[in-house]
Structure formats: C-alpha cells, structure tokens
Amino acid sequence: MTKNVTLTRFIIEQQREFPGVSGTFTLLLNDIVKACKQISHMVNRGDLIGVLGSAGSENVQGEVQKKLDIITNDIMVDSLIWTGHLSGMASEEVDDIIQIPDHYPRGKYLALFDPLDGSSNIDVNLTVGTIFSILRYNGSGQPQLEDFLQKGSEQICAGFVLYGPSTMMILTTGHGVNGFTLDQDIGEFILTHPNMTIPSETSEFAINMSNQQFWEAPVKRYIDECVAGEQGPRGKNFNMRWVASLVAEVFRILTRGGVFLYPYDLRDPAKPCKLRLMYEANPVAFIVEQAGGACSTGRERMLGVQPKGLHQRVPLILGSKSEVDRIIEYHQS
C-alpha cells in the first residue's frame, strides 16, 4: 500500500481482496469510525465543556458512571441505530440489548461495545478508549438475547480506539491487525501501523499487584518467578507495567510485547472477575490472536468461551504467546 492510506480506502481495498466482505459491512465500519471521532473530540475537550466527573449513577455492573460514560454511550447508539446496517446493539452501560426501532431498517449485523473503557482514568488525563465487536445476525425480525451470545470465534470484526496523546484505531477483520492514527487536520484515520505483530518472547508483565493476596496459586507462582528476576527460575529480569486501562495495556503489548493479567481472584465470590467477556475480553482476544499472541482465561481459550449472559465477567490473560502458554500450563499442573 502507498503512503497515507486512509481507513476508508484500506477497508474498501480489503473488501476487494476478500470478496466475502460486503459493502454494508464497510458502511457499518464507517459509522463506528464517525462515532469514535465524535468521542475523541469530547474526550479532548474534557473540562472545557464540563463533561468530566461523576454522573451520580451506576451502570448494570454496579459501577459508578462518569458523565462521559453516558455521553459516549449515547454517541455510539445515536450514530448506529438509524443506519439500517444493524439488527441490534449491546452496550456495557445498558442492562438489556438495544433494539432497532421498527421505523428504521434493520441489517444483518450486531454491534457490541464498551463506549469508554478505562473511564476511571478520565479525570486524571490518562488514556481511555472505545472497544467494539461485530457479529453476524442470521435471523429475521428483532434479535433476542441468545442471538448475541455467540462465542468470540464468531466475531467478524473487532477493534478499539485509544484517546491519548493521539487518537488511534486498532482493527481486525480476521486478516491481521492494523493501526490507524487520526489526522486531526483532515479528520481522517491514516494507516500508521500495518500488520501489527506481538513478539513471542517478553520480559514485561502487567498486573494489579495490590490484588496479590486474592490470586489463585498459578498466578502467584508466575508473578513470583517474574519478580525473582535473574536469581529466580526464569533467569532474567522482568519489568512491571500497570495503567489500569485495558486499551492502553493491549496497545503496548501489540507494539512491544508483554503479558497482561486480570485473573480470577477470591476477594468477592459474587464478582470473582472484573472484565466483561462480550465487550472487552472477546474483542481484544480476537485482535491479540490475529497479531500472533494468545488470550486465555487461564483454563480455556478466550475465543472458545460460550457466553452465558450479556454482562458476563471472565478472567483475562493475554499477550506474548510463550508467556500466556506458560501461565496456562501452571493452571493445568
């Protein structure tokens, strides 16, 4: 490809290369891109337009919502609901599936999204993002809950957008992973990171060490070995990173390798896991695998997990394949 390839051009050229990709799908991606540009603008304006801080409400998971959680969710829904490309949507911020009103046409896709991942970081000016996943809908009429509960391996597209020093979109349609940077002057995402690949070896890990007392033995063993450094069984030193923003963690791993763990923990039996399968784990797992990495719950491949609910939580271990495989081995021993 030539220099300065826009995301729109990239999608169209990929559509020609893979005839199964429809024009409707391309238009759907363009709708998502437009919504993320609006979100980027809102995040960048921040307190200048009074959108930071708590909204004084909770989402379906019982988490305190930020003003931008609600605003970004409305942007995603309003941008997608009328287009005729979707049969339904699901959002981390909404209890039930979002139906397309009867006065709008319906398409053959379902969209699931976390409109503002890492929103707890927004008030301290750290990187946040939007995560999305697209599934096929083969039914007719209004989709039901069971239509959304597809394994991650059934995704036809996944991506996330980082709102940080620059705005970037990381995208896969099942043919590798590519990164695009928003050129604010022309309002277009430009291909800047083609064919992203995760190094198979790493000496970097990311985990919330404050939860150490609640981890299961396999995770404790892995982290203890990393911390032991050259004098330990691994025979080398490791660096630790922790941003508490999934999109930022995954992007770092895509660019320089590493492993990220948000494992099962024993602190609260009602909430043994933090991250949502449908809106967070499945999309990033699709991206990570397409980039040559691995993603697991510790006990099974993430993309093989059969969803049981729209807001189901799962342990998440992803990154450089050799390290993820080691952690899986520790869970099996």
Coordinates of N, CA, C and O in Angstrom, one line a residue, residues 163-278:
Y163 N -7.9 7.1 23.1 CA -7.9 8.5 23.1 C -6.8 8.9 24.1 O -7.0 8.9 25.3
G164 N -5.6 9.2 23.6 CA -4.5 9.6 24.4 C -3.7 10.8 23.7 O -4.4 11.7 23.2
P165 N -2.4 10.7 23.7 CA -1.7 11.8 23.1 C -2.1 12.0 21.6 O -2.1 13.1 21.0
S166 N -2.4 10.8 21.0 CA -3.1 10.9 19.7 C -4.2 9.9 19.7 O -4.3 9.1 20.6
T167 N -5.1 10.0 18.8 CA -6.3 9.1 18.7 C -6.0 8.0 17.7 O -5.6 8.4 16.5
M168 N -6.0 6.8 18.1 CA -5.7 5.7 17.2 C -6.8 4.6 17.2 O -7.4 4.4 18.2
M169 N -7.0 4.0 16.1 CA -7.9 2.9 15.9 C -7.1 1.6 15.6 O -6.3 1.6 14.6
I170 N -7.3 0.5 16.4 CA -6.7 -0.8 16.1 C -7.8 -1.7 15.6 O -8.8 -1.8 16.3
L171 N -7.6 -2.3 14.5 CA -8.7 -3.0 13.8 C -8.3 -4.4 13.3 O -7.2 -4.5 12.7
T172 N -9.2 -5.4 13.4 CA -9.0 -6.6 12.7 C -10.3 -7.1 12.1 O -11.4 -6.9 12.7
T173 N -10.3 -7.6 10.9 CA -11.5 -8.2 10.3 C -11.1 -9.7 10.1 O -11.8 -10.4 9.2
G174 N -10.2 -10.2 10.8 CA -9.8 -11.6 10.7 C -8.7 -11.8 9.7 O -8.3 -13.0 9.4
H175 N -8.1 -10.8 9.2 CA -6.9 -10.8 8.3 C -5.8 -10.0 8.8 O -5.3 -9.1 8.1
G176 N -5.3 -10.3 10.0 CA -4.3 -9.5 10.6 C -4.8 -8.3 11.3 O -6.0 -8.0 11.4
V177 N -3.9 -7.5 11.9 CA -4.2 -6.3 12.7 C -3.5 -5.1 12.2 O -2.3 -5.2 11.8
N178 N -4.2 -4.0 12.0 CA -3.7 -2.8 11.5 C -4.1 -1.6 12.4 O -5.2 -1.6 13.0
G179 N -3.1 -0.6 12.5 CA -3.4 0.5 13.4 C -3.5 1.8 12.5 O -2.7 2.0 11.6
F180 N -4.4 2.7 12.9 CA -4.6 3.9 12.2 C -4.6 5.1 13.1 O -5.2 5.0 14.2
T181 N -4.0 6.2 12.8 CA -3.9 7.4 13.6 C -4.8 8.5 13.0 O -4.7 8.7 11.8
L182 N -5.6 9.1 13.9 CA -6.4 10.2 13.4 C -5.6 11.4 13.1 O -5.0 12.0 14.0
D183 N -5.7 11.9 11.8 CA -5.1 13.1 11.4 C -6.1 14.2 11.7 O -7.1 14.3 11.0
Q184 N -5.9 15.0 12.8 CA -6.9 16.0 13.2 C -7.1 17.1 12.1 O -8.2 17.7 12.0
D185 N -6.1 17.3 11.3 CA -6.2 18.4 10.3 C -7.2 18.1 9.2 O -7.9 18.9 8.7
I186 N -7.3 16.8 8.8 CA -8.2 16.4 7.7 C -9.3 15.5 8.2 O -10.2 15.2 7.4
G187 N -9.3 15.1 9.5 CA -10.4 14.4 10.0 C -10.4 12.9 9.5 O -11.5 12.3 9.5
E188 N -9.3 12.4 9.2 CA -9.2 11.0 8.6 C -8.3 10.2 9.5 O -7.2 10.6 9.9
F189 N -8.6 8.9 9.6 CA -7.7 7.9 10.2 C -6.7 7.4 9.1 O -7.2 7.0 8.0
I190 N -5.4 7.5 9.4 CA -4.4 7.2 8.4 C -3.7 5.9 8.9 O -3.3 5.8 10.0
L191 N -3.4 5.0 8.0 CA -2.7 3.7 8.3 C -1.3 4.1 8.7 O -0.5 4.6 7.9
T192 N -0.9 3.8 10.0 CA 0.4 4.1 10.5 C 1.1 2.9 11.1 O 2.3 2.9 11.2
H193 N 0.3 1.9 11.4 CA 0.9 0.6 12.0 C 0.4 -0.6 11.2 O -0.5 -1.3 11.7
P194 N 0.9 -0.9 10.0 CA 0.4 -2.0 9.3 C 0.9 -3.3 9.8 O 2.0 -3.4 10.4
N195 N 0.1 -4.4 9.7 CA 0.4 -5.7 10.1 C 1.1 -5.8 11.4 O 2.2 -6.3 11.6
M196 N 0.4 -5.4 12.5 CA 1.0 -5.4 13.8 C 1.1 -6.9 14.3 O 0.2 -7.7 14.1
T197 N 2.3 -7.1 14.9 CA 2.6 -8.5 15.4 C 3.2 -8.4 16.8 O 4.1 -7.6 17.0
I198 N 2.7 -9.2 17.7 CA 3.2 -9.3 19.0 C 4.4 -10.2 19.1 O 4.4 -11.3 18.7
P199 N 5.6 -9.7 19.6 CA 6.7 -10.6 19.8 C 6.4 -11.8 20.7 O 5.6 -11.6 21.6
S200 N 6.9 -12.9 20.3 CA 6.5 -14.1 21.1 C 7.2 -14.2 22.4 O 6.7 -14.9 23.3
E201 N 8.3 -13.5 22.6 CA 9.0 -13.5 23.9 C 9.0 -12.1 24.5 O 8.9 -11.1 23.8
T202 N 9.0 -12.1 25.8 CA 8.9 -10.8 26.5 C 9.6 -10.9 27.9 O 9.8 -11.9 28.4
S203 N 9.9 -9.7 28.4 CA 10.4 -9.6 29.8 C 9.6 -8.5 30.5 O 10.1 -7.8 31.3
E204 N 8.3 -8.4 30.2 CA 7.4 -7.4 30.7 C 6.1 -7.9 31.1 O 5.5 -8.7 30.3
F205 N 5.6 -7.6 32.2 CA 4.2 -8.1 32.6 C 3.4 -6.9 33.2 O 4.0 -6.0 33.7
A206 N 2.1 -7.0 33.1 CA 1.2 -6.0 33.7 C 0.1 -6.7 34.5 O -0.6 -7.6 34.0
I207 N 0.1 -6.3 35.8 CA -1.0 -6.9 36.7 C -1.1 -5.9 37.9 O -0.2 -5.2 38.2
N208 N -2.3 -5.9 38.5 CA -2.5 -5.1 39.6 C -2.0 -5.8 40.9 O -2.7 -6.6 41.4
M209 N -0.8 -5.4 41.3 CA -0.2 -6.1 42.4 C -0.9 -6.0 43.7 O -0.7 -6.7 44.7
S210 N -1.7 -5.0 43.9 CA -2.5 -4.8 45.1 C -3.5 -5.9 45.4 O -4.0 -6.0 46.5
N211 N -3.8 -6.7 44.3 CA -4.7 -7.8 44.5 C -4.0 -9.1 44.8 O -4.7 -10.2 44.8
Q212 N -2.7 -9.1 45.0 CA -1.9 -10.3 45.1 C -2.5 -11.3 46.1 O -2.5 -12.5 45.9
Q213 N -2.9 -10.8 47.2 CA -3.4 -11.7 48.3 C -4.6 -12.5 47.9 O -5.0 -13.5 48.5
F214 N -5.3 -12.1 46.8 CA -6.5 -12.8 46.4 C -6.3 -13.7 45.2 O -7.3 -14.3 44.7
W215 N -5.1 -13.7 44.6 CA -4.9 -14.5 43.4 C -4.9 -16.0 43.7 O -4.6 -16.5 44.9
E216 N -5.2 -16.8 42.7 CA -5.0 -18.3 42.8 C -3.5 -18.6 42.6 O -2.7 -17.8 42.2
A217 N -3.2 -19.8 43.1 CA -1.8 -20.3 43.1 C -1.1 -20.2 41.8 O 0.1 -19.8 41.8
P218 N -1.7 -20.6 40.6 CA -0.9 -20.5 39.4 C -0.4 -19.1 39.0 O 0.7 -18.9 38.5
V219 N -1.3 -18.1 39.3 CA -0.9 -16.7 39.0 C 0.2 -16.2 40.0 O 1.1 -15.6 39.6
K220 N 0.0 -16.6 41.3 CA 1.1 -16.2 42.2 C 2.4 -16.8 41.8 O 3.4 -16.1 41.9
R221 N 2.4 -18.0 41.4 CA 3.6 -18.7 41.0 C 4.3 -18.0 39.8 O 5.5 -17.7 39.9
Y222 N 3.5 -17.6 38.8 CA 4.0 -16.9 37.7 C 4.6 -15.6 38.0 O 5.8 -15.3 37.6
I223 N 3.9 -14.8 38.8 CA 4.4 -13.4 39.2 C 5.6 -13.5 40.1 O 6.6 -12.8 39.9
D224 N 5.6 -14.5 41.0 CA 6.7 -14.6 41.9 C 8.0 -15.0 41.1 O 9.1 -14.4 41.4
E225 N 7.9 -15.8 40.1 CA 9.0 -16.1 39.2 C 9.5 -14.9 38.5 O 10.7 -14.7 38.3
C226 N 8.6 -14.1 38.0 CA 9.0 -12.8 37.3 C 9.7 -11.9 38.2 O 10.8 -11.3 37.9
V227 N 9.2 -11.7 39.4 CA 9.7 -10.7 40.4 C 11.1 -11.2 40.8 O 12.0 -10.4 41.2
A228 N 11.3 -12.5 40.9 CA 12.6 -13.1 41.4 C 13.8 -12.7 40.4 O 14.9 -12.7 40.9
G229 N 13.5 -12.4 39.2 CA 14.5 -11.9 38.3 C 15.6 -12.9 37.9 O 15.3 -14.1 37.9
E230 N 16.8 -12.4 37.8 CA 17.9 -13.3 37.4 C 18.2 -14.4 38.4 O 18.8 -15.4 38.0
Q231 N 17.9 -14.1 39.6 CA 18.2 -15.1 40.7 C 17.1 -16.2 40.8 O 17.3 -17.2 41.5
G232 N 16.0 -16.0 40.0 CA 14.9 -16.9 40.1 C 15.0 -18.0 39.0 O 15.9 -18.1 38.2
P233 N 13.9 -18.8 38.9 CA 13.9 -19.9 38.0 C 13.8 -19.4 36.5 O 14.2 -20.2 35.6
R234 N 13.4 -18.2 36.2 CA 13.4 -17.7 34.9 C 14.7 -17.2 34.4 O 15.0 -17.2 33.2
G235 N 15.6 -16.9 35.3 CA 17.0 -16.5 35.0 C 17.1 -15.2 34.2 O 18.1 -14.9 33.6
K236 N 16.1 -14.3 34.3 CA 16.2 -13.0 33.7 C 15.3 -12.0 34.5 O 14.4 -12.4 35.2
N237 N 15.6 -10.7 34.3 CA 14.8 -9.7 35.0 C 13.6 -9.3 34.2 O 13.6 -9.3 32.9
F238 N 12.5 -9.0 34.9 CA 11.2 -8.6 34.2 C 10.9 -7.1 34.7 O 11.2 -6.8 35.8
N239 N 10.3 -6.4 33.8 CA 9.7 -5.1 34.2 C 8.2 -5.2 34.4 O 7.6 -6.0 33.7
M240 N 7.6 -4.5 35.3 CA 6.2 -4.5 35.5 C 5.6 -3.1 35.1 O 6.2 -2.1 35.2
R241 N 4.4 -3.2 34.4 CA 3.7 -2.1 34.0 C 2.3 -2.2 34.5 O 1.7 -3.3 34.6
W242 N 1.6 -1.1 34.7 CA 0.2 -1.2 35.1 C -0.4 0.2 34.8 O -0.1 1.2 35.5
V243 N -1.4 0.3 33.9 CA -2.0 1.6 33.5 C -3.5 1.6 34.0 O -4.0 2.7 34.2
A244 N -4.1 0.4 34.2 CA -5.5 0.3 34.6 C -6.4 0.8 33.5 O -7.5 1.3 33.8
S245 N -6.0 0.7 32.3 CA -6.8 1.0 31.1 C -6.5 -0.1 30.1 O -5.4 -0.2 29.6
L246 N -7.5 -1.0 29.8 CA -7.3 -2.2 29.0 C -6.8 -1.8 27.6 O -5.9 -2.4 27.1
V247 N -7.3 -0.8 27.0 CA -6.9 -0.4 25.7 C -5.5 0.0 25.6 O -4.7 -0.3 24.7
A248 N -5.0 0.7 26.7 CA -3.6 1.2 26.7 C -2.7 0.0 26.9 O -1.6 -0.1 26.3
E249 N -3.1 -1.0 27.8 CA -2.3 -2.2 28.1 C -2.1 -3.0 26.8 O -1.1 -3.4 26.4
V250 N -3.3 -3.2 26.1 CA -3.2 -4.0 24.9 C -2.4 -3.4 23.8 O -1.6 -4.0 23.1
F251 N -2.5 -2.1 23.6 CA -1.7 -1.4 22.6 C -0.3 -1.5 22.9 O 0.5 -1.7 22.0
R252 N 0.1 -1.4 24.1 CA 1.6 -1.5 24.5 C 2.1 -2.9 24.1 O 3.1 -3.1 23.5
I253 N 1.2 -3.9 24.4 CA 1.6 -5.3 24.1 C 1.7 -5.5 22.6 O 2.6 -6.2 22.1
L254 N 0.8 -4.9 21.8 CA 0.8 -5.0 20.4 C 2.1 -4.4 19.8 O 2.6 -4.9 18.8
T255 N 2.6 -3.4 20.4 CA 3.8 -2.7 19.9 C 5.1 -3.2 20.4 O 6.1 -3.1 19.6
R256 N 5.2 -3.7 21.6 CA 6.5 -4.2 22.1 C 6.4 -5.5 22.9 O 7.4 -5.9 23.5
G257 N 5.3 -6.2 22.9 CA 5.2 -7.5 23.5 C 4.9 -7.3 25.0 O 4.8 -6.2 25.5
G258 N 4.7 -8.4 25.7 CA 4.4 -8.4 27.1 C 3.2 -9.3 27.4 O 2.7 -9.9 26.5
V259 N 2.9 -9.4 28.7 CA 1.7 -10.1 29.1 C 0.9 -9.3 30.0 O 1.4 -8.6 30.9
F260 N -0.4 -9.4 29.9 CA -1.4 -8.7 30.8 C -2.3 -9.7 31.5 O -2.8 -10.6 30.9
L261 N -2.4 -9.5 32.8 CA -3.2 -10.4 33.6 C -4.3 -9.6 34.4 O -3.9 -8.7 35.1
Y262 N -5.5 -10.0 34.2 CA -6.5 -9.6 35.2 C -7.2 -10.9 35.6 O -8.3 -11.2 35.1
P263 N -6.6 -11.6 36.5 CA -7.0 -13.0 36.7 C -8.3 -13.1 37.7 O -8.7 -12.2 38.3
Y264 N -8.7 -14.3 37.7 CA -9.7 -14.7 38.7 C -9.2 -14.4 40.1 O -8.0 -14.7 40.4
D265 N -10.0 -13.8 41.0 CA -9.5 -13.6 42.3 C -10.6 -14.0 43.4 O -11.8 -14.1 43.0
L266 N -10.2 -14.2 44.6 CA -11.0 -14.7 45.6 C -11.6 -13.7 46.6 O -12.2 -14.1 47.6
R267 N -11.5 -12.4 46.3 CA -11.9 -11.4 47.2 C -13.4 -11.4 47.4 O -13.9 -11.3 48.5
D268 N -14.1 -11.4 46.3 CA -15.6 -11.3 46.4 C -16.2 -12.4 45.6 O -16.2 -12.3 44.3
P269 N -16.8 -13.5 46.2 CA -17.3 -14.6 45.4 C -18.4 -14.2 44.4 O -18.6 -14.9 43.4
A270 N -19.1 -13.1 44.7 CA -20.1 -12.6 43.8 C -19.5 -12.0 42.5 O -20.1 -11.9 41.5
K271 N -18.2 -11.5 42.6 CA -17.5 -10.8 41.5 C -16.1 -11.3 41.4 O -15.1 -10.6 41.7
P272 N -15.9 -12.6 41.0 CA -14.6 -13.1 41.0 C -13.7 -12.6 39.8 O -12.5 -12.8 39.8
C273 N -14.4 -12.0 38.9 CA -13.7 -11.5 37.7 C -14.1 -10.0 37.5 O -15.2 -9.6 37.9
K274 N -13.3 -9.3 36.8 CA -13.5 -7.8 36.6 C -14.0 -7.5 35.2 O -14.9 -6.7 35.0
L275 N -13.4 -8.1 34.2 CA -13.6 -7.7 32.8 C -14.7 -8.4 32.1 O -15.0 -9.6 32.4
R276 N -15.5 -7.7 31.2 CA -16.6 -8.3 30.6 C -16.2 -9.1 29.3 O -15.4 -8.6 28.5
L277 N -16.8 -10.3 29.2 CA -16.5 -11.1 28.0 C -16.9 -10.5 26.7 O -16.1 -10.5 25.8
M278 N -18.1 -10.0 26.6 CA -18.6 -9.6 25.3 C -18.1 -8.3 24.8 O -18.0 -8.1 23.6

